[in-house]
Short mmCIF file of C-alpha atoms and ligand atoms in Angstrom, two decimals:
data_model
loop_
_atom_site.label_atom_id
_atom_site.label_comp_id
_atom_site.label_asym_id
_atom_site.label_seq_id
_atom_site.Cartn_x
_atom_site.Cartn_y
_atom_site.Cartn_z
CA UNK A 398 -9.13 62.21 11.68
CA UNK A 399 -8.79 65.61 13.29
CA UNK A 400 -6.51 68.01 11.50
CA UNK A 401 -6.09 65.93 8.36
CA UNK A 402 -8.67 67.98 6.42
CA UNK A 403 -6.22 70.90 6.48
CA UNK A 404 -3.27 68.81 5.34
CA UNK A 405 -1.72 69.16 1.91
CA UNK A 406 1.29 67.43 0.41
CA UNK A 407 4.51 69.25 -0.42
CA UNK A 408 4.48 68.84 -4.18
CA UNK A 409 7.98 70.31 -4.57
CA UNK A 410 9.37 67.57 -2.33
CA UNK A 411 7.46 64.96 -4.34
CA UNK A 412 8.77 66.41 -7.62
CA UNK A 413 12.34 66.46 -6.27
CA UNK A 414 12.11 62.74 -5.49
CA UNK A 415 10.63 62.03 -8.92
CA UNK A 416 13.55 63.94 -10.45
CA UNK A 417 16.13 62.05 -8.42
CA UNK A 418 14.66 58.65 -9.28
CA UNK A 419 14.43 59.59 -12.98
CA UNK A 420 18.18 60.26 -12.90
CA UNK A 421 18.76 56.52 -12.46
CA UNK A 422 18.79 55.18 -16.00
CA UNK A 423 18.00 58.60 -17.48
CA UNK A 424 16.67 58.94 -21.01
CA UNK A 425 16.26 62.23 -22.86
CA UNK A 426 14.03 64.25 -22.49
CA UNK A 427 13.24 63.27 -18.91
CA UNK A 428 12.37 59.60 -18.98
CA UNK A 429 14.02 56.52 -17.54
CA UNK A 430 15.06 53.00 -18.46
CA UNK A 431 14.95 50.58 -15.54
CA UNK A 432 13.78 47.22 -16.79
CA UNK A 433 12.81 44.90 -13.95
CA UNK A 434 15.62 43.26 -11.96
CA UNK A 435 18.42 44.98 -13.88
CA UNK A 436 21.22 46.78 -12.05
CA UNK A 437 19.43 50.06 -12.71
CA UNK A 438 16.23 48.70 -11.18
CA UNK A 439 18.39 47.73 -8.20
CA UNK A 440 19.82 51.25 -7.95
CA UNK A 441 16.31 52.75 -8.15
CA UNK A 442 15.16 50.39 -5.40
CA UNK A 443 18.12 51.32 -3.20
CA UNK A 444 17.29 55.01 -3.50
CA UNK A 445 13.61 54.56 -2.61
CA UNK A 446 14.48 52.22 0.26
CA UNK A 447 16.89 54.86 1.60
CA UNK A 448 14.02 57.37 1.64
CA UNK A 449 11.79 54.84 3.38
CA UNK A 450 14.48 54.21 6.01
CA UNK A 451 15.09 57.94 6.48
CA UNK A 452 11.43 58.24 7.46
CA UNK A 453 11.88 55.47 10.00
CA UNK A 454 9.40 53.12 8.32
CA UNK A 455 9.42 49.36 8.93
CA UNK A 456 10.54 47.72 5.71
CA UNK A 457 9.83 44.21 4.48
CA UNK A 458 11.11 42.54 1.30
CA UNK A 459 9.38 39.38 0.15
CA UNK A 460 10.41 36.45 -2.03
CA UNK A 461 9.66 38.22 -5.32
CA UNK A 462 11.30 41.47 -4.20
CA UNK A 463 8.20 43.50 -3.34
CA UNK A 464 9.16 46.19 -0.84
CA UNK A 465 6.57 47.38 1.69
CA UNK A 466 7.25 50.19 4.19
CA UNK A 467 4.84 50.62 7.09
CA UNK A 468 4.15 53.39 9.58
CA UNK A 469 2.37 52.12 12.66
CA UNK A 470 -1.06 53.48 13.56
CA UNK A 471 -2.71 54.00 16.91
CA UNK A 472 -4.28 50.57 16.65
CA UNK A 473 -3.00 47.23 15.38
CA UNK A 474 -4.38 45.48 12.32
CA UNK A 475 -3.84 45.46 8.59
CA UNK A 476 -2.58 48.74 7.12
CA UNK A 477 -4.20 50.97 4.59
CA UNK A 478 -1.83 50.53 1.69
CA UNK A 479 -0.78 52.56 -1.30
CA UNK A 480 2.00 52.17 -3.85
CA UNK A 481 2.78 51.11 -7.36
CA UNK A 482 6.00 50.18 -9.17
CA UNK A 483 9.38 51.71 -10.01
CA UNK A 484 10.44 49.40 -12.84
CA UNK A 485 9.95 50.86 -16.32
CA UNK A 486 9.66 49.69 -19.90
CA UNK A 487 12.96 50.03 -21.78
CA UNK A 488 11.97 53.48 -23.00
CA UNK A 489 9.86 54.68 -20.10
CA UNK A 490 8.74 57.96 -18.62
CA UNK A 491 9.43 59.33 -15.14
CA UNK A 492 5.89 59.12 -13.78
CA UNK A 493 4.55 55.67 -14.72
CA UNK A 494 4.51 53.83 -11.38
CA UNK A 495 7.05 56.09 -9.67
CA UNK A 496 4.37 58.69 -9.00
CA UNK A 497 2.26 56.22 -7.03
CA UNK A 498 5.18 55.09 -4.89
CA UNK A 499 6.65 58.51 -4.20
CA UNK A 500 3.25 60.15 -3.64
CA UNK A 501 2.59 57.43 -1.04
CA UNK A 502 5.86 58.32 0.64
CA UNK A 503 4.92 62.00 0.46
CA UNK A 504 1.55 61.32 2.10
CA UNK A 505 3.27 59.54 4.99
CA UNK A 506 5.87 62.30 5.37
CA UNK A 507 3.11 64.93 5.34
CA UNK A 508 1.37 63.11 8.20
CA UNK A 509 4.66 62.87 10.10
CA UNK A 510 5.38 66.57 9.63
CA UNK A 511 1.97 67.37 11.06
CA UNK A 512 2.51 64.91 13.88
CA UNK A 513 -0.64 63.03 12.98
CA UNK A 514 -0.86 59.31 13.66
CA UNK A 515 -3.66 57.55 11.83
CA UNK A 516 -5.79 54.94 13.60
CA UNK A 517 -4.76 52.12 11.27
CA UNK A 518 -1.18 51.60 10.12
CA UNK A 519 -0.34 53.06 6.72
CA UNK A 520 1.94 51.34 4.22
CA UNK A 521 3.52 52.27 0.92
CA UNK A 522 5.05 49.68 -1.37
CA UNK A 523 6.62 49.09 -4.71
CA UNK A 524 5.78 45.86 -6.43
CA UNK A 525 8.32 44.03 -8.58
CA UNK A 526 8.17 43.86 -12.35
CA UNK A 527 4.87 45.59 -12.95
CA UNK A 528 5.76 46.20 -16.56
CA UNK A 529 6.41 42.59 -17.52
CA UNK A 530 8.38 43.91 -20.48
CA UNK A 531 11.46 41.84 -19.64
CA UNK A 532 9.80 38.97 -17.75
CA UNK A 533 6.11 38.37 -18.51
CA UNK A 534 3.50 38.53 -17.10
CA UNK A 535 3.00 42.17 -16.18
CA UNK A 536 2.05 42.91 -12.55
CA UNK A 537 4.17 39.89 -11.56
CA UNK A 538 5.09 41.18 -8.08
CA UNK A 539 1.56 42.10 -7.04
CA UNK A 540 0.17 38.93 -8.62
CA UNK A 541 2.53 36.84 -6.49
CA UNK A 542 1.81 39.05 -3.45
CA UNK A 543 -1.89 38.16 -3.60
CA UNK A 544 -1.23 34.47 -4.22
CA UNK A 545 -2.25 34.56 -7.88
CA UNK A 546 0.99 32.99 -9.13
CA UNK A 547 3.18 30.50 -7.25
CA UNK A 548 6.42 32.11 -6.11
CA UNK A 549 8.58 29.33 -7.59
CA UNK A 550 6.92 29.73 -10.99
CA UNK A 551 7.59 33.46 -10.93
CA UNK A 552 11.22 32.95 -9.89
CA UNK A 553 11.70 30.41 -12.69
CA UNK A 554 10.43 32.80 -15.37
CA UNK A 555 12.88 33.23 -18.25
CA UNK A 556 13.12 36.72 -19.72
CA UNK A 557 13.50 38.09 -23.23
CA UNK A 558 17.30 38.07 -22.71
CA UNK A 559 17.41 34.43 -21.52
CA UNK A 560 18.00 35.31 -17.85
CA UNK A 561 15.94 34.01 -14.91
CA UNK A 562 14.02 36.14 -12.41
CA UNK A 563 15.58 34.28 -9.47
CA UNK A 564 19.18 34.99 -10.56
CA UNK A 565 18.53 38.60 -11.50
CA UNK A 566 16.59 39.36 -8.31
CA UNK A 567 19.35 37.76 -6.25
CA UNK A 568 22.07 39.69 -8.03
CA UNK A 569 20.46 43.05 -7.16
CA UNK A 570 20.00 41.94 -3.54
CA UNK A 571 16.20 41.88 -3.39
CA UNK A 572 15.45 38.17 -3.02
CA UNK A 573 13.75 38.74 0.34
CA UNK A 574 12.23 36.43 2.88
CA UNK A 575 8.99 38.10 3.92
CA UNK A 576 6.16 35.61 3.44
CA UNK A 577 4.19 35.16 0.22
CA UNK A 578 1.25 35.70 -0.09
CA UNK A 579 1.67 39.03 1.66
CA UNK A 580 -0.53 40.58 4.31
CA UNK A 581 -3.90 41.65 2.89
CA UNK A 582 -4.32 45.36 3.54
CA UNK A 583 -7.45 46.96 4.99
CA UNK A 584 -7.76 48.82 1.65
CA UNK A 585 -5.49 49.69 -1.27
CA UNK A 586 -5.42 52.94 -3.27
CA UNK A 587 -2.97 53.65 -6.11
CA UNK A 588 -2.24 57.02 -7.68
CA UNK A 589 -1.10 56.79 -11.30
CA UNK A 590 -0.89 58.93 -14.39
CA UNK A 591 -3.70 58.15 -16.82
CA UNK A 592 -1.29 57.27 -19.67
CA UNK A 593 -4.03 58.14 -22.16
CA UNK A 594 -5.83 61.22 -23.51
CA UNK A 595 -9.24 61.07 -21.78
CA UNK A 596 -8.70 63.46 -18.86
CA UNK A 597 -6.81 66.03 -20.89
CA UNK A 598 -9.34 65.96 -23.73
CA UNK A 599 -12.17 66.44 -21.24
CA UNK A 600 -10.34 69.17 -19.32
CA UNK A 601 -10.73 67.05 -16.17
CA UNK A 602 -8.13 66.91 -13.37
CA UNK A 603 -8.93 63.66 -11.55
CA UNK A 604 -10.00 60.23 -12.77
CA UNK A 605 -11.79 58.05 -10.21
CA UNK A 606 -10.88 54.71 -11.73
CA UNK A 607 -13.73 52.22 -11.64
CA UNK A 608 -12.23 49.29 -13.53
CA UNK A 609 -9.24 47.95 -15.47
CA UNK A 610 -9.69 46.35 -18.85
CA UNK A 611 -8.81 42.72 -19.57
CA UNK A 612 -5.35 41.94 -20.94
CA UNK A 613 -4.26 39.12 -23.26
CA UNK A 614 -0.59 38.76 -24.25
CA UNK A 615 0.52 36.09 -26.73
CA UNK A 616 3.92 35.25 -28.14
CA UNK A 617 3.73 33.77 -31.64
CA UNK A 618 6.56 31.73 -33.17
CA UNK A 619 6.47 31.32 -36.93
CA UNK A 620 8.79 28.86 -38.64
CA UNK A 621 9.13 29.05 -42.41
CA UNK A 622 12.08 28.41 -44.67
CA UNK A 623 15.03 30.60 -45.58
CA UNK A 624 15.62 30.92 -49.28
CA UNK A 625 17.03 33.26 -51.87
CA UNK A 626 15.11 36.53 -52.22
CA UNK A 627 15.83 36.79 -55.92
CA UNK A 628 15.36 33.29 -57.20
CA UNK A 629 12.47 31.88 -55.19
CA UNK A 630 9.15 32.28 -57.01
CA UNK A 631 6.46 33.84 -54.86
CA UNK A 632 4.35 30.66 -55.04
CA UNK A 633 7.13 28.58 -53.46
CA UNK A 634 7.81 30.76 -50.42
CA UNK A 635 7.33 29.91 -46.74
CA UNK A 636 8.04 33.40 -45.57
CA UNK A 637 8.02 33.91 -41.79
CA UNK A 638 8.58 37.65 -42.28
CA UNK A 639 5.52 37.99 -44.44
CA UNK A 640 3.46 35.92 -41.99
CA UNK A 641 4.58 38.11 -39.05
CA UNK A 642 3.60 41.26 -40.91
CA UNK A 643 0.26 39.67 -41.86
CA UNK A 644 -0.51 39.03 -38.17
CA UNK A 645 0.27 42.64 -37.31
CA UNK A 646 -1.98 43.87 -40.11
CA UNK A 647 -4.72 41.42 -39.16
CA UNK A 648 -4.97 42.54 -35.53
CA UNK A 649 -5.16 46.20 -36.56
CA UNK A 650 -8.07 45.34 -38.85
CA UNK A 651 -9.64 43.25 -36.10
CA UNK A 652 -9.56 46.16 -33.63
CA UNK A 653 -10.92 48.56 -36.26
CA UNK A 654 -13.74 46.15 -37.06
CA UNK A 655 -14.63 45.38 -33.45
CA UNK A 656 -14.22 49.10 -32.63
CA UNK A 657 -15.58 50.07 -29.20
CA UNK A 658 -12.95 49.36 -26.58
CA UNK A 659 -10.94 46.76 -28.47
CA UNK A 660 -7.25 47.62 -28.84
CA UNK A 661 -4.53 45.50 -30.43
CA UNK A 662 -0.77 45.89 -30.61
CA UNK A 663 2.09 43.97 -32.16
CA UNK A 664 4.88 45.54 -30.09
CA UNK A 665 7.78 43.14 -30.69
CA UNK A 666 8.90 41.41 -33.86
CA UNK A 667 12.15 39.54 -34.37
CA UNK A 668 13.11 38.01 -37.70
CA UNK A 669 15.84 35.50 -38.42
CA UNK A 670 18.23 35.76 -40.15
CA UNK A 671 17.01 39.37 -40.65
CA UNK A 672 18.88 40.07 -43.88
CA UNK A 673 17.88 42.04 -46.96
CA UNK A 674 18.21 39.22 -49.48
CA UNK A 675 17.11 36.22 -47.42
CA UNK A 676 13.51 35.10 -46.95
CA UNK A 677 13.03 34.98 -43.16
CA UNK A 678 13.09 31.48 -41.73
CA UNK A 679 11.73 32.42 -38.31
CA UNK A 680 9.73 35.16 -36.73
CA UNK A 681 8.83 35.77 -33.12
CA UNK A 682 6.16 38.36 -32.50
CA UNK A 683 3.96 39.47 -29.64
CA UNK A 684 0.29 40.38 -29.66
CA UNK A 685 -1.29 42.50 -26.91
CA UNK A 686 -5.12 42.48 -27.01
CA UNK A 687 -7.22 44.39 -24.47
CA UNK A 688 -10.91 45.03 -23.94
CA UNK A 689 -13.07 46.17 -21.03
CA UNK A 690 -15.51 43.35 -21.91
CA UNK A 691 -14.11 39.86 -21.40
CA UNK A 692 -16.52 38.24 -23.88
CA UNK A 693 -15.34 40.58 -26.60
CA UNK A 694 -11.72 39.94 -25.59
CA UNK A 695 -12.37 36.20 -25.95
CA UNK A 696 -13.89 36.85 -29.36
CA UNK A 697 -10.76 38.77 -30.45
CA UNK A 698 -8.57 35.91 -29.18
CA UNK A 699 -10.65 33.34 -31.06
CA UNK A 700 -10.54 35.34 -34.28
CA UNK A 701 -6.77 35.68 -34.01
CA UNK A 702 -6.46 31.91 -33.46
CA UNK A 703 -8.54 31.20 -36.60
CA UNK A 704 -6.45 33.65 -38.61
CA UNK A 705 -3.22 31.97 -37.48
CA UNK A 706 -4.53 28.56 -38.57
CA UNK A 707 -5.40 29.85 -42.02
CA UNK A 708 -2.10 31.68 -42.33
CA UNK A 709 -0.13 28.56 -41.40
CA UNK A 710 -1.79 26.60 -44.15
CA UNK A 711 -1.76 29.27 -46.86
CA UNK A 712 1.91 30.22 -46.35
CA UNK A 713 3.14 26.75 -45.41
CA UNK A 714 4.63 27.86 -42.10
CA UNK A 715 4.44 26.36 -38.60
CA UNK A 716 2.79 28.61 -36.06
CA UNK A 717 2.92 28.04 -32.32
CA UNK A 718 1.57 30.30 -29.60
CA UNK A 719 2.37 30.84 -25.92
CA UNK A 720 0.25 32.87 -23.52
CA UNK A 721 2.43 35.42 -21.74
CA UNK A 722 -0.32 37.08 -19.70
CA UNK A 723 -4.10 36.79 -19.40
CA UNK A 724 -6.05 38.86 -16.93
CA UNK A 725 -9.81 39.41 -16.89
CA UNK A 726 -11.23 42.91 -16.49
CA UNK A 727 -11.36 44.04 -12.86
CA UNK A 728 -14.02 46.19 -11.19
CA UNK A 729 -12.91 48.30 -8.22
CA UNK A 730 -14.67 48.71 -4.88
CA UNK A 731 -17.55 51.19 -5.09
CA UNK A 732 -16.86 52.64 -1.65
CA UNK A 733 -13.23 53.42 -2.48
CA UNK A 734 -14.16 54.79 -5.92
CA UNK A 735 -16.81 56.96 -4.26
CA UNK A 736 -14.28 58.28 -1.73
CA UNK A 737 -11.85 59.23 -4.50
CA UNK A 738 -14.61 61.02 -6.37
CA UNK A 739 -15.91 62.84 -3.28
CA UNK A 740 -12.42 63.89 -2.19
CA UNK A 741 -11.61 65.26 -5.63
CA UNK A 742 -14.79 67.36 -5.50
CA UNK A 743 -14.15 68.47 -1.93
CA UNK A 744 -10.75 69.74 -3.01
CA UNK A 745 -12.35 71.67 -5.86
CA UNK A 746 -11.17 69.46 -8.72
CA UNK A 747 -13.15 68.27 -11.70
CA UNK A 748 -13.49 64.48 -11.63
CA UNK A 749 -14.78 61.72 -13.85
CA UNK A 750 -15.30 58.00 -13.28
CA UNK A 751 -13.39 56.04 -15.88
CA UNK A 752 -11.86 52.65 -16.75
CA UNK A 753 -8.10 52.14 -16.96
CA UNK A 754 -6.60 51.14 -20.26
CA UNK A 755 -3.28 50.14 -18.69
CA UNK A 756 -2.61 47.30 -16.30
CA UNK A 757 -1.87 48.21 -12.68
CA UNK A 758 -0.84 46.60 -9.40
CA UNK A 759 -4.18 47.79 -8.00
CA UNK A 760 -5.96 45.27 -10.22
CA UNK A 761 -4.16 42.47 -8.38
CA UNK A 762 -4.65 44.00 -4.93
CA UNK A 763 -8.39 44.17 -5.72
CA UNK A 764 -8.41 40.38 -5.27
CA UNK A 765 -7.68 40.70 -1.56
CA UNK A 766 -8.83 44.16 -0.43
CA UNK A 767 -11.25 46.99 -1.26
CA UNK A 768 -9.29 48.86 -3.91
CA UNK A 769 -9.43 51.97 -6.07
CA UNK A 770 -7.20 54.25 -8.10
CA UNK A 771 -6.68 57.96 -8.68
CA UNK A 772 -5.67 59.11 -12.18
CA UNK A 773 -4.12 62.44 -13.14
CA UNK A 774 -3.79 63.68 -16.74
CA UNK A 775 -0.97 62.74 -19.09
CA UNK A 776 0.00 65.62 -21.39
CA UNK A 777 -0.90 64.67 -24.98
CA UNK A 778 -1.88 61.25 -23.63
CA UNK A 779 1.74 60.09 -24.02
CA UNK A 780 3.19 57.28 -21.91
CA UNK A 781 5.64 54.37 -22.22
CA UNK A 782 7.76 57.07 -23.80
CA UNK A 783 10.50 59.30 -22.27
CA UNK A 784 8.33 62.27 -23.26
CA UNK A 785 5.69 61.31 -20.69
CA UNK A 786 4.66 64.47 -18.77
CA UNK A 787 2.14 65.61 -16.18
CA UNK A 788 1.71 69.18 -14.89
CA UNK A 789 2.90 69.95 -11.38
CA UNK A 790 -0.57 71.23 -10.47
CA UNK A 791 -2.06 67.88 -11.45
CA UNK A 792 0.56 65.98 -9.46
CA UNK A 793 -0.40 68.10 -6.45
CA UNK A 794 -4.12 67.52 -7.03
CA UNK A 795 -3.69 63.75 -7.36
CA UNK A 796 -1.43 63.46 -4.33
CA UNK A 797 -3.85 65.47 -2.19
CA UNK A 798 -6.78 63.29 -3.25
CA UNK A 799 -4.64 60.27 -2.35
CA UNK A 800 -3.77 61.82 1.04
CA UNK A 801 -7.38 62.43 1.98
CA UNK A 802 -8.57 59.07 0.76
CA UNK A 803 -5.87 57.17 2.64
CA UNK A 804 -6.45 59.12 5.84
CA UNK A 805 -10.19 58.45 5.71
CA UNK A 806 -9.64 54.76 5.10
CA UNK A 807 -7.15 54.67 7.96
CA UNK A 808 -9.65 56.18 10.39
CA UNK A 809 -11.54 53.71 12.58
C1 GLV B 1102 1.52 47.44 -17.96
O1 GLV B 1102 1.67 48.35 -17.20
C2 GLV B 1102 0.71 47.56 -19.13
O2 GLV B 1102 -0.41 48.09 -19.05
O3 GLV B 1102 1.20 47.17 -20.18
MN1 MN B 1103 2.38 51.77 -14.38
MN1 MN B 1104 3.84 51.03 -17.64
#
């Protein structure tokens, strides 16, 4: 593509959009709270859609609320697509997801400014409910987009607050009608912050992401018996609070023992009646297990299941489990990974091939198109936290690698 080798994004314009979006549901010191399908998510969507419209892009909204904006190319055919998500966890940062969407917009605006039309169309999208924190599973929008989850099932999902996806999506005005599954792109590339410490520790600017680890989310309900905290002998207790804590301790030990890439988190725990002098009758907890190796992930799942059985019998509690999300590890397309790596080098940046610890929309898009990701460093490896930060120079580097990669993929 003639001329595109000299093109660079306007990182100040990208940063200004990131700032403006972070102001919707702001959290000190610079993060955001826009859980999927809330009013704030709706306001964030409206802002990004306004920017897409201002650029004159063709916008589609599908049945799960994914928004795709396309700029036509010189030839017809499926677009080269980029994007990510703009929903956040309840205590999120300003870059997780938003960077990928707004950098995609920046790439398209840079091409427009230079009056360059790519051969293939180019599209940037934001997928609904990537976080899955309110309505599991994570990556719901992109999963539905690629036909991995029936639309009706997704719309019927009940969230942690008892609401339904369908009602919430409708109330923010994003229950669209564009067909599901969506159009398979020619290729998909997502820019994202690393959300971990690897790049920073290695002093490396760009991660050429080769794979995403497998994810297993389970909700565990424990039913014991409420009783008096002072009078009930320890041998007579059916303590759901104790059992919940034991699960949390067990999975930490499990990850330590399996070492390698196994990680384990008990991120949510609710006790009832949750009072100082009452043995808890019920506990609801979540377990998030991840591993780059699916066999090892299955082993961790099996060991957790055995532990729960033993715990139920030793404490005299009922334990039931529900799978909230289960995704196998995903390997990205070698050609796209190679392009990301080569473009990083060509732009003078240090680069390393690496797996992703977090889940991403790209892992769903990999089911239908050659896919890859670009990572930039997270300061102190902090993410899912309002303190999430990435240097401006690294944002620029990542967005320029994205620009080059997309332009090459969009060239016939
Ligand atoms: C979702 O983004 C996750 O990795 O938890
Ligand atoms: Mn993300
Ligand atoms: Mn996230």
